[in-house]
mmCIF file of C-alpha atoms in Angstrom:
data_model
loop_
_atom_site.group_PDB
_atom_site.id
_atom_site.type_symbol
_atom_site.label_atom_id
_atom_site.label_comp_id
_atom_site.label_asym_id
_atom_site.label_seq_id
_atom_site.Cartn_x
_atom_site.Cartn_y
_atom_site.Cartn_z
ATOM 1 C CA MET A 1 -38.051 1.273 28.436
ATOM 2 C CA TRP A 2 -40.547 -1.608 28.778
ATOM 3 C CA ALA A 3 -39.509 -2.887 25.333
ATOM 4 C CA VAL A 4 -35.854 -2.884 26.354
ATOM 5 C CA ALA A 5 -36.623 -4.733 29.585
ATOM 6 C CA ALA A 6 -38.695 -7.306 27.712
ATOM 7 C CA LEU A 7 -35.861 -7.868 25.220
ATOM 8 C CA ALA A 8 -33.439 -8.385 28.102
ATOM 9 C CA LEU A 9 -35.709 -11.089 29.554
ATOM 10 C CA VAL A 10 -35.977 -12.853 26.184
ATOM 11 C CA LEU A 11 -32.210 -12.826 25.705
ATOM 12 C CA ALA A 12 -31.598 -14.091 29.237
ATOM 13 C CA ALA A 13 -34.023 -16.953 28.690
ATOM 14 C CA ALA A 14 -32.030 -17.956 25.604
ATOM 15 C CA GLY A 15 -28.730 -17.854 27.457
ATOM 16 C CA GLN A 16 -27.880 -14.495 25.925
ATOM 17 C CA PHE A 17 -27.246 -11.135 27.528
ATOM 18 C CA ALA A 18 -28.524 -7.599 26.997
ATOM 19 C CA ILE A 19 -26.311 -4.576 27.517
ATOM 20 C CA ASP A 20 -28.536 -1.635 28.414
ATOM 21 C CA ARG A 21 -26.142 0.302 30.602
ATOM 22 C CA VAL A 22 -22.457 1.118 30.961
ATOM 23 C CA PRO A 23 -19.944 0.483 32.382
ATOM 24 C CA TYR A 24 -20.325 -3.213 31.592
ATOM 25 C CA VAL A 25 -17.873 -6.092 32.047
ATOM 26 C CA VAL A 26 -18.170 -9.304 29.997
ATOM 27 C CA GLN A 27 -16.731 -12.073 32.146
ATOM 28 C CA GLN A 28 -18.159 -15.240 30.593
ATOM 29 C CA PRO A 29 -18.706 -16.645 27.096
ATOM 30 C CA GLY A 30 -21.915 -15.830 25.296
ATOM 31 C CA TYR A 31 -23.800 -13.517 22.984
ATOM 32 C CA TYR A 32 -24.126 -9.910 24.166
ATOM 33 C CA LEU A 33 -26.415 -7.368 22.492
ATOM 34 C CA LEU A 34 -26.555 -3.610 22.922
ATOM 35 C CA THR A 35 -30.250 -2.866 23.181
ATOM 36 C CA GLN A 36 -30.043 0.924 22.834
ATOM 37 C CA ASP A 37 -27.696 3.829 22.219
ATOM 38 C CA LEU A 38 -25.496 4.335 25.267
ATOM 39 C CA ASN A 39 -23.532 7.267 26.685
ATOM 40 C CA SER A 40 -20.500 6.797 28.909
ATOM 41 C CA SER A 41 -18.343 9.123 30.966
ATOM 42 C CA ASP A 42 -16.488 6.195 32.548
ATOM 43 C CA TYR A 43 -12.843 5.358 31.944
ATOM 44 C CA ILE A 44 -13.885 2.227 29.985
ATOM 45 C CA ALA A 45 -17.439 1.721 28.769
ATOM 46 C CA ILE A 46 -17.386 -2.021 27.927
ATOM 47 C CA VAL A 47 -14.696 -4.534 28.892
ATOM 48 C CA VAL A 48 -14.437 -8.028 27.381
ATOM 49 C CA ASN A 49 -11.988 -10.266 29.231
ATOM 50 C CA ALA A 50 -13.627 -13.603 28.462
ATOM 51 C CA SER A 51 -13.193 -15.891 25.456
ATOM 52 C CA GLY A 52 -15.933 -17.178 23.173
ATOM 53 C CA VAL A 53 -17.830 -13.878 23.081
ATOM 54 C CA VAL A 54 -19.965 -12.173 20.440
ATOM 55 C CA LEU A 55 -20.567 -8.506 21.202
ATOM 56 C CA ASP A 56 -23.304 -7.280 18.864
ATOM 57 C CA GLY A 57 -23.903 -3.557 18.813
ATOM 58 C CA GLY A 58 -27.235 -4.007 17.056
ATOM 59 C CA GLY A 59 -26.438 -0.929 14.996
ATOM 60 C CA HIS A 60 -26.449 1.271 18.107
ATOM 61 C CA TYR A 61 -24.140 4.114 19.123
ATOM 62 C CA LEU A 62 -21.721 4.046 22.040
ATOM 63 C CA PHE A 63 -20.837 7.643 22.903
ATOM 64 C CA GLY A 64 -18.069 8.754 25.225
ATOM 65 C CA ALA A 65 -17.981 11.994 27.160
ATOM 66 C CA GLY A 66 -14.263 12.143 27.837
ATOM 67 C CA GLY A 67 -13.907 8.419 28.530
ATOM 68 C CA TYR A 68 -10.699 6.604 27.639
ATOM 69 C CA ILE A 69 -11.864 3.415 25.862
ATOM 70 C CA GLY A 70 -15.198 2.587 24.301
ATOM 71 C CA ILE A 71 -14.792 -1.200 23.920
ATOM 72 C CA TYR A 72 -11.767 -2.926 25.457
ATOM 73 C CA VAL A 73 -11.006 -6.573 24.628
ATOM 74 C CA VAL A 74 -8.081 -7.919 26.657
ATOM 75 C CA ASN A 75 -6.522 -11.343 27.298
ATOM 76 C CA ALA A 76 -9.254 -13.052 25.299
ATOM 77 C CA ALA A 77 -9.694 -15.429 22.361
ATOM 78 C CA ASN A 78 -12.422 -16.090 19.809
ATOM 79 C CA VAL A 79 -14.164 -12.731 20.219
ATOM 80 C CA THR A 80 -16.350 -10.947 17.652
ATOM 81 C CA VAL A 81 -17.343 -7.297 17.922
ATOM 82 C CA LYS A 82 -19.802 -6.217 15.248
ATOM 83 C CA ASP A 83 -22.430 -3.719 14.144
ATOM 84 C CA VAL A 84 -21.566 -0.863 16.482
ATOM 85 C CA LYS A 85 -20.757 2.837 16.180
ATOM 86 C CA VAL A 86 -18.250 4.254 18.670
ATOM 87 C CA ALA A 87 -17.342 7.921 19.147
ATOM 88 C CA GLY A 88 -16.026 10.383 21.705
ATOM 89 C CA PHE A 89 -13.367 8.297 23.478
ATOM 90 C CA SER A 90 -9.585 8.362 23.337
ATOM 91 C CA TYR A 91 -9.695 4.860 21.788
ATOM 92 C CA GLY A 92 -12.917 3.784 20.159
ATOM 93 C CA ILE A 93 -12.066 0.064 20.227
ATOM 94 C CA LEU A 94 -8.876 -1.354 21.740
ATOM 95 C CA LEU A 95 -7.745 -4.996 21.605
ATOM 96 C CA GLU A 96 -4.740 -6.199 23.616
ATOM 97 C CA ASN A 97 -3.217 -9.659 23.997
ATOM 98 C CA THR A 98 -6.069 -11.167 22.040
ATOM 99 C CA THR A 99 -6.203 -14.131 19.659
ATOM 100 C CA GLU A 100 -8.693 -14.995 16.914
ATOM 101 C CA ALA A 101 -10.818 -11.871 17.146
ATOM 102 C CA ARG A 102 -12.976 -10.246 14.496
ATOM 103 C CA LEU A 103 -14.117 -6.644 14.155
ATOM 104 C CA LEU A 104 -16.937 -6.453 11.619
ATOM 105 C CA ASN A 105 -19.171 -3.691 10.291
ATOM 106 C CA ILE A 106 -17.990 -0.969 12.657
ATOM 107 C CA TRP A 107 -17.973 2.820 12.463
ATOM 108 C CA VAL A 108 -15.489 4.624 14.711
ATOM 109 C CA PHE A 109 -15.365 8.396 14.521
ATOM 110 C CA ARG A 110 -14.220 11.459 16.458
ATOM 111 C CA ASN A 111 -12.090 9.544 18.928
ATOM 112 C CA ALA A 112 -9.156 11.552 20.259
ATOM 113 C CA ARG A 113 -6.420 9.017 19.525
ATOM 114 C CA ALA A 114 -7.404 5.916 17.517
ATOM 115 C CA GLY A 115 -10.636 4.678 16.075
ATOM 116 C CA VAL A 116 -9.480 1.040 16.254
ATOM 117 C CA GLU A 117 -6.222 -0.098 17.840
ATOM 118 C CA VAL A 118 -5.032 -3.711 18.050
ATOM 119 C CA ASP A 119 -1.903 -4.335 20.130
ATOM 120 C CA LEU A 120 0.182 -7.444 20.809
ATOM 121 C CA SER A 121 -2.351 -9.796 19.250
ATOM 122 C CA ARG A 122 -2.596 -12.414 16.515
ATOM 123 C CA GLN A 123 -5.086 -13.816 14.038
ATOM 124 C CA ILE A 124 -7.214 -10.678 14.020
ATOM 125 C CA ARG A 125 -9.662 -9.811 11.238
ATOM 126 C CA VAL A 126 -10.671 -6.184 10.807
ATOM 127 C CA GLU A 127 -13.349 -6.085 8.109
ATOM 128 C CA SER A 128 -15.886 -3.560 6.870
ATOM 129 C CA VAL A 129 -14.672 -0.838 9.221
ATOM 130 C CA ARG A 130 -15.153 2.890 8.682
ATOM 131 C CA ALA A 131 -12.816 5.162 10.658
ATOM 132 C CA GLU A 132 -13.302 8.900 10.261
ATOM 133 C CA ASP A 133 -12.120 12.051 12.027
ATOM 134 C CA ASN A 134 -10.046 10.250 14.646
ATOM 135 C CA GLY A 135 -7.234 12.350 16.109
ATOM 136 C CA GLU A 136 -4.081 10.255 15.638
ATOM 137 C CA VAL A 137 -5.024 7.338 13.400
ATOM 138 C CA GLY A 138 -8.077 5.631 11.997
ATOM 139 C CA VAL A 139 -6.904 2.014 12.404
ATOM 140 C CA ARG A 140 -3.630 0.901 13.975
ATOM 141 C CA LEU A 141 -2.136 -2.613 14.190
ATOM 142 C CA TYR A 142 0.810 -2.730 16.585
ATOM 143 C CA PHE A 143 2.827 -5.947 16.869
ATOM 144 C CA VAL A 144 0.025 -7.996 15.352
ATOM 145 C CA ASN A 145 0.749 -11.264 13.532
ATOM 146 C CA GLY A 146 -1.152 -13.373 11.024
ATOM 147 C CA SER A 147 -3.982 -10.890 10.601
ATOM 148 C CA ILE A 148 -6.240 -9.380 7.930
ATOM 149 C CA LEU A 149 -7.449 -5.860 7.160
ATOM 150 C CA ARG A 150 -10.179 -5.871 4.536
ATOM 151 C CA ASP A 151 -12.696 -3.321 3.272
ATOM 152 C CA VAL A 152 -11.486 -0.521 5.528
ATOM 153 C CA VAL A 153 -12.262 3.155 4.935
ATOM 154 C CA ALA A 154 -10.038 5.479 6.966
ATOM 155 C CA ASN A 155 -10.581 9.058 5.846
ATOM 156 C CA GLY A 156 -10.090 12.394 7.558
ATOM 157 C CA ASN A 157 -8.004 11.087 10.456
ATOM 158 C CA GLY A 158 -4.532 12.051 11.645
ATOM 159 C CA CYS A 159 -3.129 9.118 9.664
ATOM 160 C CA GLY A 160 -5.366 6.640 7.902
ATOM 161 C CA VAL A 161 -4.063 3.128 8.678
ATOM 162 C CA SER A 162 -0.847 2.220 10.507
ATOM 163 C CA ILE A 163 0.691 -1.270 10.578
ATOM 164 C CA ASP A 164 3.726 -1.341 12.853
ATOM 165 C CA GLY A 165 5.854 -4.241 14.060
ATOM 166 C CA ALA A 166 3.603 -6.745 12.309
ATOM 167 C CA LEU A 167 4.333 -10.104 10.704
ATOM 168 C CA GLY A 168 2.248 -11.823 8.053
ATOM 169 C CA VAL A 169 -0.521 -9.258 7.524
ATOM 170 C CA LEU A 170 -2.863 -9.055 4.516
ATOM 171 C CA ALA A 171 -4.372 -5.614 3.852
ATOM 172 C CA GLU A 172 -6.735 -5.294 0.911
ATOM 173 C CA ARG A 173 -9.445 -2.988 -0.348
ATOM 174 C CA LEU A 174 -8.462 0.054 1.689
ATOM 175 C CA ASN A 175 -9.505 3.667 1.158
ATOM 176 C CA VAL A 176 -7.104 5.888 3.099
ATOM 177 C CA SER A 177 -7.672 9.372 1.732
ATOM 178 C CA ASP A 178 -7.912 12.957 2.988
ATOM 179 C CA ASN A 179 -5.924 12.301 6.153
ATOM 180 C CA GLU A 180 -3.748 14.880 7.915
ATOM 181 C CA CYS A 181 -0.531 12.873 7.516
ATOM 182 C CA ASP A 182 0.056 9.644 5.528
ATOM 183 C CA GLY A 183 -2.749 7.500 4.191
ATOM 184 C CA LEU A 184 -1.176 4.084 4.902
ATOM 185 C CA VAL A 185 1.999 3.414 6.904
ATOM 186 C CA VAL A 186 3.644 -0.021 7.098
ATOM 187 C CA GLY A 187 6.627 0.272 9.435
ATOM 188 C CA ASP A 188 9.099 -2.178 10.974
ATOM 189 C CA SER A 189 7.071 -5.121 9.699
ATOM 190 C CA ALA A 190 7.691 -8.117 7.448
ATOM 191 C CA ASP A 191 5.774 -10.348 5.059
ATOM 192 C CA VAL A 192 2.966 -7.859 4.497
ATOM 193 C CA VAL A 193 0.763 -8.048 1.386
ATOM 194 C CA VAL A 194 -1.154 -4.908 0.414
ATOM 195 C CA SER A 195 -3.541 -4.612 -2.523
ATOM 196 C CA GLN A 196 -6.360 -2.480 -3.906
ATOM 197 C CA VAL A 197 -5.607 0.737 -2.056
ATOM 198 C CA VAL A 198 -6.874 4.249 -2.721
ATOM 199 C CA ALA A 199 -4.608 6.778 -0.988
ATOM 200 C CA ASP A 200 -5.477 10.176 -2.420
ATOM 201 C CA ARG A 201 -5.201 13.770 -1.173
ATOM 202 C CA ASN A 202 -3.392 13.066 2.084
ATOM 203 C CA ALA A 203 -1.391 15.867 3.709
ATOM 204 C CA GLY A 204 1.615 13.529 3.893
ATOM 205 C CA SER A 205 2.382 10.680 1.497
ATOM 206 C CA GLY A 206 -0.223 8.370 0.069
ATOM 207 C CA VAL A 207 1.528 5.166 1.198
ATOM 208 C CA PHE A 208 4.715 4.885 3.265
ATOM 209 C CA ILE A 209 6.426 1.470 3.399
ATOM 210 C CA GLY A 210 9.270 1.064 5.884
ATOM 211 C CA SER A 211 9.307 -2.731 6.070
ATOM 212 C CA LYS A 212 10.887 -5.785 4.481
ATOM 213 C CA ASN A 213 9.315 -8.406 2.234
ATOM 214 C CA VAL A 214 6.307 -6.309 1.278
ATOM 215 C CA GLU A 215 4.143 -6.869 -1.789
ATOM 216 C CA LEU A 216 2.044 -3.945 -2.980
ATOM 217 C CA ALA A 217 -0.363 -4.040 -5.909
ATOM 218 C CA GLN A 218 -3.121 -1.856 -7.326
ATOM 219 C CA LEU A 219 -2.503 1.491 -5.679
ATOM 220 C CA SER A 220 -4.030 4.849 -6.510
ATOM 221 C CA ALA A 221 -1.927 7.625 -4.955
ATOM 222 C CA ARG A 222 -3.072 10.951 -6.368
ATOM 223 C CA GLY A 223 -2.899 14.502 -5.180
ATOM 224 C CA ASN A 224 -0.989 13.880 -1.959
ATOM 225 C CA SER A 225 0.977 16.798 -0.512
ATOM 226 C CA GLU A 226 4.175 14.754 -0.385
ATOM 227 C CA SER A 227 4.963 11.641 -2.461
ATOM 228 C CA GLY A 228 2.483 9.123 -3.760
ATOM 229 C CA LEU A 229 4.475 6.083 -2.574
ATOM 230 C CA VAL A 230 7.593 5.994 -0.382
ATOM 231 C CA LEU A 231 9.741 2.885 0.120
ATOM 232 C CA LEU A 232 12.283 3.438 2.924
ATOM 233 C CA HIS A 233 14.420 0.539 4.197
ATOM 234 C CA ALA A 234 12.013 -1.601 2.183
ATOM 235 C CA ASP A 235 14.224 -4.536 1.206
ATOM 236 C CA ASN A 236 12.737 -7.230 -1.039
ATOM 237 C CA ALA A 237 9.732 -5.125 -2.019
ATOM 238 C CA ARG A 238 7.629 -5.968 -5.064
ATOM 239 C CA VAL A 239 5.363 -3.227 -6.353
ATOM 240 C CA ARG A 240 3.051 -3.262 -9.356
ATOM 241 C CA ASP A 241 0.070 -1.432 -10.813
ATOM 242 C CA VAL A 242 0.559 1.972 -9.235
ATOM 243 C CA ASP A 243 -1.111 5.185 -10.374
ATOM 244 C CA ALA A 244 0.881 8.047 -8.814
ATOM 245 C CA GLU A 245 -0.401 11.287 -10.273
ATOM 246 C CA GLY A 246 -0.223 14.929 -9.298
ATOM 247 C CA ASN A 247 1.603 14.512 -5.998
ATOM 248 C CA GLY A 248 3.422 17.398 -4.339
ATOM 249 C CA TYR A 249 6.813 15.712 -4.350
ATOM 250 C CA SER A 250 7.609 12.467 -6.213
ATOM 251 C CA GLY A 251 5.346 9.856 -7.685
ATOM 252 C CA VAL A 252 7.396 6.971 -6.232
ATOM 253 C CA GLU A 253 10.418 7.277 -3.907
ATOM 254 C CA VAL A 254 12.835 4.417 -3.165
ATOM 255 C CA VAL A 255 15.276 5.282 -0.370
ATOM 256 C CA LYS A 256 17.904 3.108 1.341
ATOM 257 C CA SER A 257 16.315 -0.069 0.018
ATOM 258 C CA ARG A 258 17.632 -3.227 -1.637
ATOM 259 C CA ARG A 259 16.167 -5.668 -4.140
ATOM 260 C CA VAL A 260 13.124 -3.646 -5.143
ATOM 261 C CA SER A 261 11.009 -4.438 -8.204
ATOM 262 C CA LEU A 262 8.622 -1.871 -9.701
ATOM 263 C CA SER A 263 6.354 -2.667 -12.632
ATOM 264 C CA ARG A 264 3.346 -1.103 -14.314
ATOM 265 C CA VAL A 265 3.824 2.211 -12.531
ATOM 266 C CA SER A 266 2.220 5.319 -13.995
ATOM 267 C CA ALA A 267 3.819 8.455 -12.525
ATOM 268 C CA VAL A 268 2.278 11.476 -14.201
ATOM 269 C CA GLY A 269 2.403 15.178 -13.451
ATOM 270 C CA ASN A 270 4.178 15.032 -10.109
ATOM 271 C CA GLU A 271 5.829 18.209 -8.827
ATOM 272 C CA TYR A 272 9.393 16.861 -8.891
ATOM 273 C CA ASP A 273 10.352 13.299 -9.866
ATOM 274 C CA GLY A 274 8.169 10.633 -11.354
ATOM 275 C CA LEU A 275 10.555 8.063 -9.846
ATOM 276 C CA SER A 276 13.261 8.869 -7.297
ATOM 277 C CA ILE A 277 15.846 6.235 -6.300
ATOM 278 C CA SER A 278 18.479 7.209 -3.742
ATOM 279 C CA PHE A 279 21.004 5.352 -1.589
ATOM 280 C CA SER A 280 19.591 2.045 -2.829
ATOM 281 C CA GLU A 281 20.816 -1.164 -4.461
ATOM 282 C CA GLU A 282 19.376 -3.625 -6.951
ATOM 283 C CA VAL A 283 16.308 -1.653 -7.963
ATOM 284 C CA GLU A 284 14.481 -2.545 -11.166
ATOM 285 C CA ALA A 285 11.703 -0.536 -12.804
ATOM 286 C CA PHE A 286 10.110 -1.847 -15.982
ATOM 287 C CA ASN A 287 6.953 -1.596 -18.066
ATOM 288 C CA SER A 288 6.146 1.788 -16.510
ATOM 289 C CA SER A 289 5.487 5.357 -17.629
ATOM 290 C CA PHE A 290 6.949 8.603 -16.306
ATOM 291 C CA VAL A 291 5.192 11.483 -17.993
ATOM 292 C CA GLY A 292 4.960 15.217 -17.408
ATOM 293 C CA ASN A 293 6.971 15.390 -14.190
ATOM 294 C CA GLU A 294 9.850 17.806 -13.630
ATOM 295 C CA VAL A 295 12.247 14.831 -13.888
ATOM 296 C CA GLY A 296 11.108 11.456 -15.175
ATOM 297 C CA ALA A 297 13.518 9.421 -13.037
ATOM 298 C CA HIS A 298 16.154 10.628 -10.603
ATOM 299 C CA ILE A 299 18.808 8.105 -9.529
ATOM 300 C CA GLY A 300 21.224 9.324 -6.873
ATOM 301 C CA ARG A 301 24.041 7.499 -5.087
ATOM 302 C CA SER A 302 22.591 4.105 -5.939
ATOM 303 C CA SER A 303 24.014 0.979 -7.529
ATOM 304 C CA ARG A 304 22.782 -1.793 -9.799
ATOM 305 C CA VAL A 305 19.692 0.083 -10.898
ATOM 306 C CA ARG A 306 17.978 -1.221 -14.027
ATOM 307 C CA LEU A 307 15.329 0.582 -16.081
ATOM 308 C CA TRP A 308 13.778 -1.048 -19.135
ATOM 309 C CA LEU A 309 10.586 -1.093 -21.189
ATOM 310 C CA ASN A 310 9.590 2.244 -19.666
ATOM 311 C CA ASN A 311 8.244 5.413 -21.224
ATOM 312 C CA PHE A 312 9.912 8.739 -20.424
ATOM 313 C CA VAL A 313 7.737 11.371 -22.050
ATOM 314 C CA ASN A 314 7.625 15.168 -21.860
ATOM 315 C CA ASN A 315 9.182 15.597 -18.441
ATOM 316 C CA THR A 316 9.778 19.317 -18.169
ATOM 317 C CA TRP A 317 13.452 19.408 -17.164
ATOM 318 C CA LEU A 318 14.991 15.994 -17.792
ATOM 319 C CA ASN A 319 13.626 12.615 -18.711
ATOM 320 C CA ILE A 320 16.323 11.045 -16.521
ATOM 321 C CA GLU A 321 18.871 12.423 -14.073
ATOM 322 C CA VAL A 322 21.701 10.194 -12.809
ATOM 323 C CA CYS A 323 24.236 11.239 -10.200
ATOM 324 C CA GLU A 324 26.989 9.059 -8.789
ATOM 325 C CA SER A 325 25.113 5.867 -9.603
ATOM 326 C CA SER A 326 25.436 2.755 -11.734
ATOM 327 C CA VAL A 327 22.443 2.346 -14.020
ATOM 328 C CA GLU A 328 21.605 -0.117 -16.784
ATOM 329 C CA LEU A 329 19.067 1.143 -19.296
ATOM 330 C CA SER A 330 18.039 -2.121 -20.946
ATOM 331 C CA SER A 331 16.615 -5.542 -20.140
ATOM 332 C CA PRO A 332 18.844 -8.024 -18.263
ATOM 333 C CA GLY A 333 19.297 -10.059 -21.424
ATOM 334 C CA PRO A 334 17.766 -10.747 -24.830
ATOM 335 C CA LEU A 335 14.037 -11.446 -24.878
ATOM 336 C CA THR A 336 11.554 -12.705 -27.408
ATOM 337 C CA TYR A 337 8.940 -10.056 -28.152
ATOM 338 C CA ILE A 338 6.333 -9.067 -30.711
ATOM 339 C CA TYR A 339 6.552 -5.601 -32.222
ATOM 340 C CA ARG A 340 3.898 -4.463 -34.705
ATOM 341 C CA GLY A 341 2.945 -8.018 -35.594
ATOM 342 C CA ALA A 342 6.441 -9.484 -36.036
ATOM 343 C CA ALA A 343 8.457 -11.574 -33.561
ATOM 344 C CA TYR A 344 12.012 -10.595 -32.638
ATOM 345 C CA PHE A 345 14.724 -11.642 -30.212
ATOM 346 C CA GLY A 346 16.902 -9.050 -28.516
ATOM 347 C CA ARG A 347 17.341 -6.644 -25.670
ATOM 348 C CA LEU A 348 14.859 -3.877 -24.949
ATOM 349 C CA GLY A 349 15.604 -0.413 -23.640
ATOM 350 C CA ASN A 350 13.195 2.449 -22.951
ATOM 351 C CA TYR A 351 11.142 4.925 -24.943
ATOM 352 C CA TRP A 352 12.470 8.487 -24.713
ATOM 353 C CA SER A 353 10.368 11.339 -26.078
ATOM 354 C CA ASP A 354 13.519 13.418 -26.711
ATOM 355 C CA SER A 355 15.412 10.665 -28.536
ATOM 356 C CA PRO A 356 15.929 10.418 -32.307
ATOM 357 C CA SER A 357 15.142 6.716 -32.003
ATOM 358 C CA ALA A 358 13.882 5.903 -35.505
ATOM 359 C CA GLY A 359 15.761 4.156 -38.270
ATOM 360 C CA GLY A 360 16.763 0.963 -36.498
ATOM 361 C CA LEU A 361 15.682 -2.653 -36.721
ATOM 362 C CA ARG A 362 13.311 -4.797 -34.627
ATOM 363 C CA GLY A 363 11.665 -1.683 -33.146
ATOM 364 C CA ILE A 364 14.989 -0.544 -31.702
ATOM 365 C CA GLY A 365 16.372 2.905 -32.537
ATOM 366 C CA ALA A 366 19.620 3.214 -34.447
ATOM 367 C CA VAL A 367 21.131 5.885 -32.177
ATOM 368 C CA PRO A 368 21.927 5.176 -28.496
ATOM 369 C CA TYR A 369 20.303 7.486 -25.951
ATOM 370 C CA MET A 370 23.149 9.087 -24.004
ATOM 371 C CA VAL A 371 22.778 9.985 -20.316
ATOM 372 C CA ALA A 372 25.316 11.965 -18.306
ATOM 373 C CA VAL A 373 26.317 10.581 -14.909
ATOM 374 C CA ARG A 374 26.847 13.683 -12.811
ATOM 375 C CA ASP A 375 28.379 14.764 -9.544
ATOM 376 C CA CYS A 376 25.500 14.962 -7.052
ATOM 377 C CA LYS A 377 26.712 18.196 -5.458
ATOM 378 C CA TYR A 378 27.946 20.304 -8.340
ATOM 379 C CA PHE A 379 26.030 18.580 -11.142
ATOM 380 C CA SER A 380 29.102 18.381 -13.371
ATOM 381 C CA ALA A 381 29.310 15.410 -15.739
ATOM 382 C CA LEU A 382 31.613 12.625 -14.539
ATOM 383 C CA ASN A 383 30.983 10.137 -17.343
ATOM 384 C CA TYR A 384 28.174 8.777 -19.471
ATOM 385 C CA THR A 385 25.913 5.788 -19.652
ATOM 386 C CA ALA A 386 23.603 4.953 -22.519
ATOM 387 C CA ASP A 387 20.466 3.153 -23.554
ATOM 388 C CA TYR A 388 21.845 1.157 -26.486
ATOM 389 C CA PHE A 389 18.442 -0.329 -27.295
ATOM 390 C CA PRO A 390 16.062 2.676 -27.249
ATOM 391 C CA LEU A 391 12.515 1.836 -28.257
ATOM 392 C CA GLU A 392 11.151 3.372 -31.429
ATOM 393 C CA SER A 393 7.622 3.393 -30.009
ATOM 394 C CA PRO A 394 6.030 3.507 -26.553
ATOM 395 C CA SER A 395 6.318 0.305 -24.578
ATOM 396 C CA TRP A 396 2.749 -0.896 -25.162
ATOM 397 C CA TYR A 397 3.738 -1.735 -28.743
ATOM 398 C CA TYR A 398 6.118 -4.413 -27.416
ATOM 399 C CA ARG A 399 4.673 -7.679 -26.114
ATOM 400 C CA LEU A 400 6.939 -10.121 -24.342
ATOM 401 C CA ILE A 401 6.831 -13.846 -25.074
ATOM 402 C CA ALA A 402 7.227 -16.412 -22.298
ATOM 403 C CA GLU A 403 9.775 -19.065 -23.166
ATOM 404 C CA THR A 404 8.654 -22.650 -22.600
ATOM 405 C CA PRO A 405 11.073 -25.180 -21.056
ATOM 406 C CA CYS A 406 11.217 -26.838 -24.478
ATOM 407 C CA ARG A 407 12.422 -23.663 -26.151
ATOM 408 C CA ARG A 408 15.027 -23.060 -23.466
ATOM 409 C CA ALA A 409 16.331 -26.615 -23.793
ATOM 410 C CA MET A 410 16.549 -26.271 -27.564
ATOM 411 C CA GLY A 411 18.386 -22.966 -27.262
ATOM 412 C CA ARG A 412 15.974 -21.283 -29.657
ATOM 413 C CA SER A 413 14.062 -18.055 -29.446
ATOM 414 C CA TRP A 414 11.053 -19.616 -31.116
ATOM 415 C CA GLY A 415 9.689 -23.116 -30.590
ATOM 416 C CA PRO A 416 6.820 -25.230 -31.850
ATOM 417 C CA GLY A 417 3.271 -24.117 -31.121
ATOM 418 C CA PRO A 418 1.873 -20.648 -30.492
ATOM 419 C CA PRO A 419 3.746 -18.393 -28.063
ATOM 420 C CA ALA A 420 2.371 -17.670 -24.602
ATOM 421 C CA LEU A 421 1.909 -13.956 -24.138
ATOM 422 C CA VAL A 422 3.048 -12.326 -20.916
ATOM 423 C CA ARG A 423 0.641 -9.490 -20.206
#
């Protein structure tokens, strides 16, 4: 006790403030330090309603005994909350109507609703946060603009991370696994960039995107009870480098979305479809692999779908199922590519493990791969589409060449100098 009192005097002499009791209200700028672990049964343990504040937990615990909010930052700007552990409240940390705030090196656990919630705020940075065993969600951003989530672990919560109604958010290096619903949800938002996400073994889907203009890269979505990745009303989405393996429904689902690009997707051993596209338009999937699912790709009631440079291998029922949809099974046009050491110019289809694709030229099979377009209800064949350029070998044997402006102007498939490889 004497040591705590002495520290408080030292901090006060330096124009800083010690927090050794709760409830506590920060009403002026400055540096505030928790000097010990604190227990609170109050409605709010610590309130920050001043700007220019650093609230340093000093590595201490803030425990709630039925309190509503552990740390509440409201109507403030330029606030940092760091190095604190918060548990036992409804909301561990809640920010509202706040600008230019940073949450750093925080552990929030066993809060009844949210570990961290940020509402109606902008320019927020949530970094190095661990959220575990929170009732509804580990970390939630609600109507938050121009903000960053980085190095966040949200495991064992209701849902892992939720971004809702946001604009211009960057979320990277997230681990959102073992949650009771979805790992990561991005809903009713726009211009969100997500990368380097591990979303494994969730009771819902690994990642659920219900927003426009989203970029997603480097996702592991394995062993989820539902689908690995779901895109719903996700117009203008660009997705690449996805490992969707062993999920209880589909590897990747695209539903009621337009202008979606999928590349370098590995969908392996999912219960139903490796890729499912339904009620969507202008969806392209290329340079991907769909292996060992019940159906490699299911396309239903969709239009202007294009699949090319993909591998459909050993799917147990069908490599591809198309019902009441328009599907192109080759590249948009002729491309320059290298196949087994030689350069060629032409269109590229897909590799089908059940296709007699040998005997052609330029690495392209001599026999088209025929696909029935069926009635979605009765599964009777209506007509047929075909991959007229089936690959003789898996797609990794084909390397695309980037055309230089000089080559395009000359109208040639091969120009002077070495080709630039597109990896």
